[in-house]
C-alpha positions as a Python dict, from the first residue, in 0.01 Angstrom:
ca = {
    (1, 'Q'): (0, 0, 0),
    (2, 'T'): (131, -316, 166),
    (3, 'C'): (31, -185, 511),
    (4, 'A'): (-334, -221, 406),
    (5, 'L'): (-295, -588, 310),
    (6, 'P'): (-425, -728, 642),
    (7, 'I'): (-764, -558, 608),
    (8, 'L'): (-841, -453, 251),
    (9, 'P'): (-913, -796, 98),
    (10, 'R'): (-1176, -857, 368),
    (11, 'V'): (-1335, -520, 301),
    (12, 'L'): (-1343, -577, -75),
    (13, 'G'): (-1487, -925, -22),
    (14, 'E'): (-1782, -774, 160),
    (15, 'I'): (-1825, -507, -110),
    (16, 'Q'): (-1829, -784, -370),
    (17, 'R'): (-2096, -970, -174),
    (18, 'L'): (-2313, -658, -154),
    (19, 'H'): (-2259, -571, -522),
    (20, 'P'): (-2207, -902, -706),
    (21, 'A'): (-2239, -743, -1051),
    (22, 'V'): (-1941, -515, -991),
    (23, 'E'): (-1598, -629, -1108),
    (24, 'I'): (-1338, -540, -843),
    (25, 'A'): (-963, -530, -900),
    (26, 'L'): (-703, -486, -623),
    (27, 'Q'): (-329, -432, -649),
    (28, 'V'): (-106, -424, -341),
    (29, 'L'): (201, -214, -415),
    (30, 'N'): (476, -36, -227),
    (31, 'R'): (460, 339, -186),
    (32, 'A'): (677, 424, -488),
    (33, 'E'): (459, 217, -721),
    (34, 'V'): (138, 362, -575),
    (35, 'L'): (270, 714, -635),
    (36, 'K'): (346, 628, -998),
    (37, 'R'): (-8, 504, -1056),
    (38, 'L'): (-151, 804, -874),
    (39, 'E'): (52, 1038, -1094),
    (40, 'A'): (-82, 862, -1402),
    (41, 'N'): (-439, 873, -1263),
    (42, 'S'): (-464, 499, -1332),
    (43, 'D'): (-721, 393, -1072),
    (44, 'D'): (-1036, 507, -891),
    (45, 'A'): (-872, 534, -549),
    (46, 'Y'): (-571, 442, -338),
    (47, 'L'): (-546, 354, 30),
    (48, 'M'): (-235, 511, 183),
    (49, 'T'): (-100, 605, 523),
    (50, 'R'): (107, 898, 394),
    (51, 'P'): (-60, 1066, 96),
    (52, 'P'): (140, 1330, -95),
    (53, 'D'): (90, 1684, 32),
    (54, 'R'): (-8, 1843, -299),
    (55, 'R'): (-295, 2058, -421),
    (56, 'D'): (-376, 1821, -705),
    (57, 'I'): (-422, 1529, -465),
    (58, 'R'): (-738, 1468, -265),
    (59, 'A'): (-689, 1268, 57),
    (60, 'E'): (-959, 1180, 309),
    (61, 'A'): (-884, 1010, 642),
    (62, 'V'): (-1100, 697, 663),
    (63, 'G'): (-964, 499, 956),
    (64, 'K'): (-698, 456, 1223),
    (65, 'N'): (-383, 258, 1154),
    (66, 'P'): (-194, 259, 1488),
    (67, 'L'): (175, 166, 1477),
    (68, 'V'): (317, -48, 1757),
    (69, 'V'): (663, -167, 1862),
    (70, 'I'): (692, -544, 1831),
    (71, 'A'): (943, -798, 1957),
    (72, 'A'): (987, -1173, 1994),
    (73, 'P'): (823, -1324, 2305),
    (74, 'A'): (1167, -1399, 2455),
    (75, 'H'): (1283, -1037, 2429),
    (76, 'P'): (1411, -908, 2767),
    (77, 'W'): (1189, -598, 2746),
    (78, 'R'): (872, -804, 2748),
    (79, 'A'): (829, -786, 3128),
    (80, 'R'): (881, -408, 3147),
    (81, 'R'): (584, -180, 3209),
    (82, 'S'): (732, 130, 3041),
    (83, 'I'): (1025, 177, 2804),
    (84, 'P'): (1169, 524, 2729),
    (85, 'V'): (1179, 594, 2359),
    (86, 'R'): (1552, 676, 2378),
    (87, 'E'): (1616, 311, 2458),
    (88, 'L'): (1432, 210, 2142),
    (89, 'V'): (1679, 386, 1912),
    (90, 'G'): (1968, 201, 2074),
    (91, 'E'): (1812, -140, 2021),
    (92, 'P'): (1883, -356, 1710),
    (93, 'F'): (1604, -250, 1475),
    (94, 'V'): (1429, -421, 1184),
    (95, 'A'): (1279, -158, 954),
    (96, 'R'): (1063, -134, 646),
    (97, 'E'): (1242, 5, 342),
    (98, 'V'): (1312, 379, 317),
    (99, 'G'): (1009, 549, 160),
    (100, 'S'): (743, 313, 294),
    (101, 'G'): (454, 474, 480),
    (102, 'T'): (541, 300, 807),
    (103, 'R'): (907, 404, 782),
    (104, 'L'): (814, 765, 700),
    (105, 'W'): (582, 787, 999),
    (106, 'T'): (837, 635, 1237),
    (107, 'D'): (1134, 841, 1117),
    (108, 'E'): (938, 1166, 1122),
    (109, 'W'): (804, 1104, 1473),
    (110, 'L'): (1151, 1026, 1608),
    (111, 'R'): (1307, 1330, 1436),
    (112, 'S'): (1052, 1551, 1612),
    (113, 'R'): (1209, 1427, 1935),
    (114, 'G'): (1569, 1466, 1820),
    (115, 'L'): (1614, 1091, 1768),
    (116, 'A'): (1692, 864, 1474),
    (117, 'L'): (1693, 490, 1412),
    (118, 'T'): (1983, 285, 1282),
    (119, 'A'): (1835, -14, 1103),
    (120, 'R'): (2000, -350, 1145),
    (121, 'L'): (1786, -486, 863),
    (122, 'E'): (1576, -306, 599),
    (123, 'L'): (1308, -527, 443),
    (124, 'G'): (1046, -469, 176),
    (125, 'S'): (737, -625, 333),
    (126, 'N'): (560, -655, 665),
    (127, 'E'): (582, -1034, 647),
    (128, 'A'): (961, -1023, 612),
    (129, 'V'): (987, -781, 905),
    (130, 'K'): (772, -1004, 1125),
    (131, 'Q'): (977, -1314, 1044),
    (132, 'A'): (1302, -1130, 1121),
    (133, 'V'): (1167, -1009, 1456),
    (134, 'R'): (1044, -1358, 1544),
    (135, 'G'): (1393, -1483, 1457),
    (136, 'G'): (1549, -1252, 1715),
    (137, 'F'): (1704, -990, 1487),
    (138, 'G'): (1561, -705, 1695),
    (139, 'V'): (1248, -496, 1740),
    (140, 'A'): (1033, -325, 1477),
    (141, 'V'): (749, -79, 1425),
    (142, 'L'): (451, -208, 1227),
    (143, 'S'): (78, -152, 1196),
    (144, 'A'): (-118, -317, 1477),
    (145, 'H'): (-342, -467, 1206),
    (146, 'A'): (-41, -634, 1043),
    (147, 'V'): (63, -814, 1363),
    (148, 'L'): (-277, -896, 1514),
    (149, 'M'): (-271, -1267, 1429),
    (150, 'E'): (85, -1316, 1560),
    (151, 'W'): (-2, -1121, 1875),
    (152, 'E'): (-315, -1330, 1938),
    (153, 'H'): (-114, -1652, 1896),
    (154, 'R'): (168, -1516, 2119),
    (155, 'L'): (425, -1530, 1840),
    (156, 'L'): (502, -1158, 1880),
    (157, 'V'): (454, -912, 2166),
    (158, 'A'): (378, -540, 2164),
    (159, 'L'): (623, -342, 2378),
    (160, 'P'): (511, -49, 2599),
    (161, 'V'): (745, 211, 2447),
    (162, 'A'): (663, 568, 2551),
    (163, 'G'): (469, 752, 2281),
    (164, 'F'): (339, 437, 2113),
    (165, 'P'): (114, 342, 1947),
    (166, 'L'): (176, 613, 1689),
    (167, 'P'): (-150, 767, 1559),
    (168, 'S'): (-117, 680, 1192),
    (169, 'K'): (-428, 686, 971),
    (170, 'W'): (-542, 537, 645),
    (171, 'H'): (-638, 785, 375),
    (172, 'L'): (-846, 730, 65),
    (173, 'V'): (-653, 911, -206),
    (174, 'S'): (-733, 1021, -561),
    (175, 'R'): (-652, 1301, -803),
    (176, 'A'): (-830, 1625, -716),
    (177, 'G'): (-1111, 1705, -956),
    (178, 'K'): (-1159, 1344, -1059),
    (179, 'A'): (-1529, 1254, -1048),
    (180, 'A'): (-1588, 947, -833),
    (181, 'S'): (-1776, 665, -1003),
    (182, 'P'): (-2088, 531, -826),
    (183, 'V'): (-1894, 218, -731),
    (184, 'A'): (-1602, 418, -592),
    (185, 'E'): (-1841, 633, -391),
    (186, 'A'): (-2016, 323, -254),
    (187, 'F'): (-1678, 182, -155),
    (188, 'R'): (-1585, 506, 23),
    (189, 'A'): (-1913, 516, 214),
    (190, 'Y'): (-1891, 151, 320),
    (191, 'L'): (-1527, 192, 423),
    (192, 'K'): (-1604, 483, 655),
    (193, 'R'): (-1940, 369, 790),
    (194, 'V'): (-1892, -5, 839),
    (195, 'A'): (-1557, -153, 750),
    (196, 'M'): (-1305, 67, 929),
    (197, 'P'): (-1495, 88, 1261),
    (198, 'A'): (-1513, -293, 1265),
    (199, 'V'): (-1144, -327, 1178),
    (200, 'I'): (-1041, -88, 1456),
    (201, 'Q'): (-1234, -290, 1713),
    (202, 'G'): (-1018, -588, 1623),
    (203, 'V'): (-697, -420, 1742),
    (204, 'D'): (-831, -241, 2049),
    (205, 'A'): (-671, -493, 2284),
    (206, 'I'): (-320, -476, 2141),
    (207, 'V'): (-332, -95, 2119),
    (208, 'S'): (-448, -59, 2479),
    (209, 'G'): (-169, -282, 2609),
    (210, 'Q'): (-384, -579, 2707),
    (211, 'H'): (-249, -932, 2702),
    (212, 'P'): (-362, -1163, 2421),
    (213, 'P'): (-642, -1408, 2503),
    (214, 'Q'): (-529, -1731, 2661),
    (215, 'R'): (-555, -2018, 2413),
    (216, 'H'): (-617, -2364, 2551),
    (217, 'P'): (-514, -2673, 2355),
    (218, 'R'): (-795, -2888, 2220),
    (219, 'K'): (-850, -3216, 2398),
}
């Protein structure tokens, strides 16, 4: 899915380096398209945040994908130390499209607390959401991995909204009963043992509420 775009190409690049004879193909699709390919059993595996809850689907959690509330640096909430979640639902909100993994996670979590978002904008990619938030259209919920570069360069801030970051996870998904190829099994093992732990370390600071590193201009 598109939420995996910030990390998956790097992971596959390392797999390709370790196994140069293997031909690797990657498609980044929205949730609806991934589900169509999963139904048709078209690929070895899929990386998803919200796999279907069905007996014929095998889903294994392989890494954390924390969701954070982001805003433009000039947002008036930036200086606050704690923001009640009820205030979040009253704020102009930029959302991923209905049906995306990030939107499903966010909507479900809020419903469990008797709350619901009213989206000011609904956009079909993380990049579009980030640009809208930077432009001052409101706040948004996205994967910490998706906003790490903007956070490090102080183009976006992570807001301390109560209950966030949400504990989303990546799952490696395939059809139940489908025998994994040696390459697919090697990918799974590398993902769990090496790649995901390294990726999580990269977002520790933003998830824990630390400030981004100070960048000094070159002389």
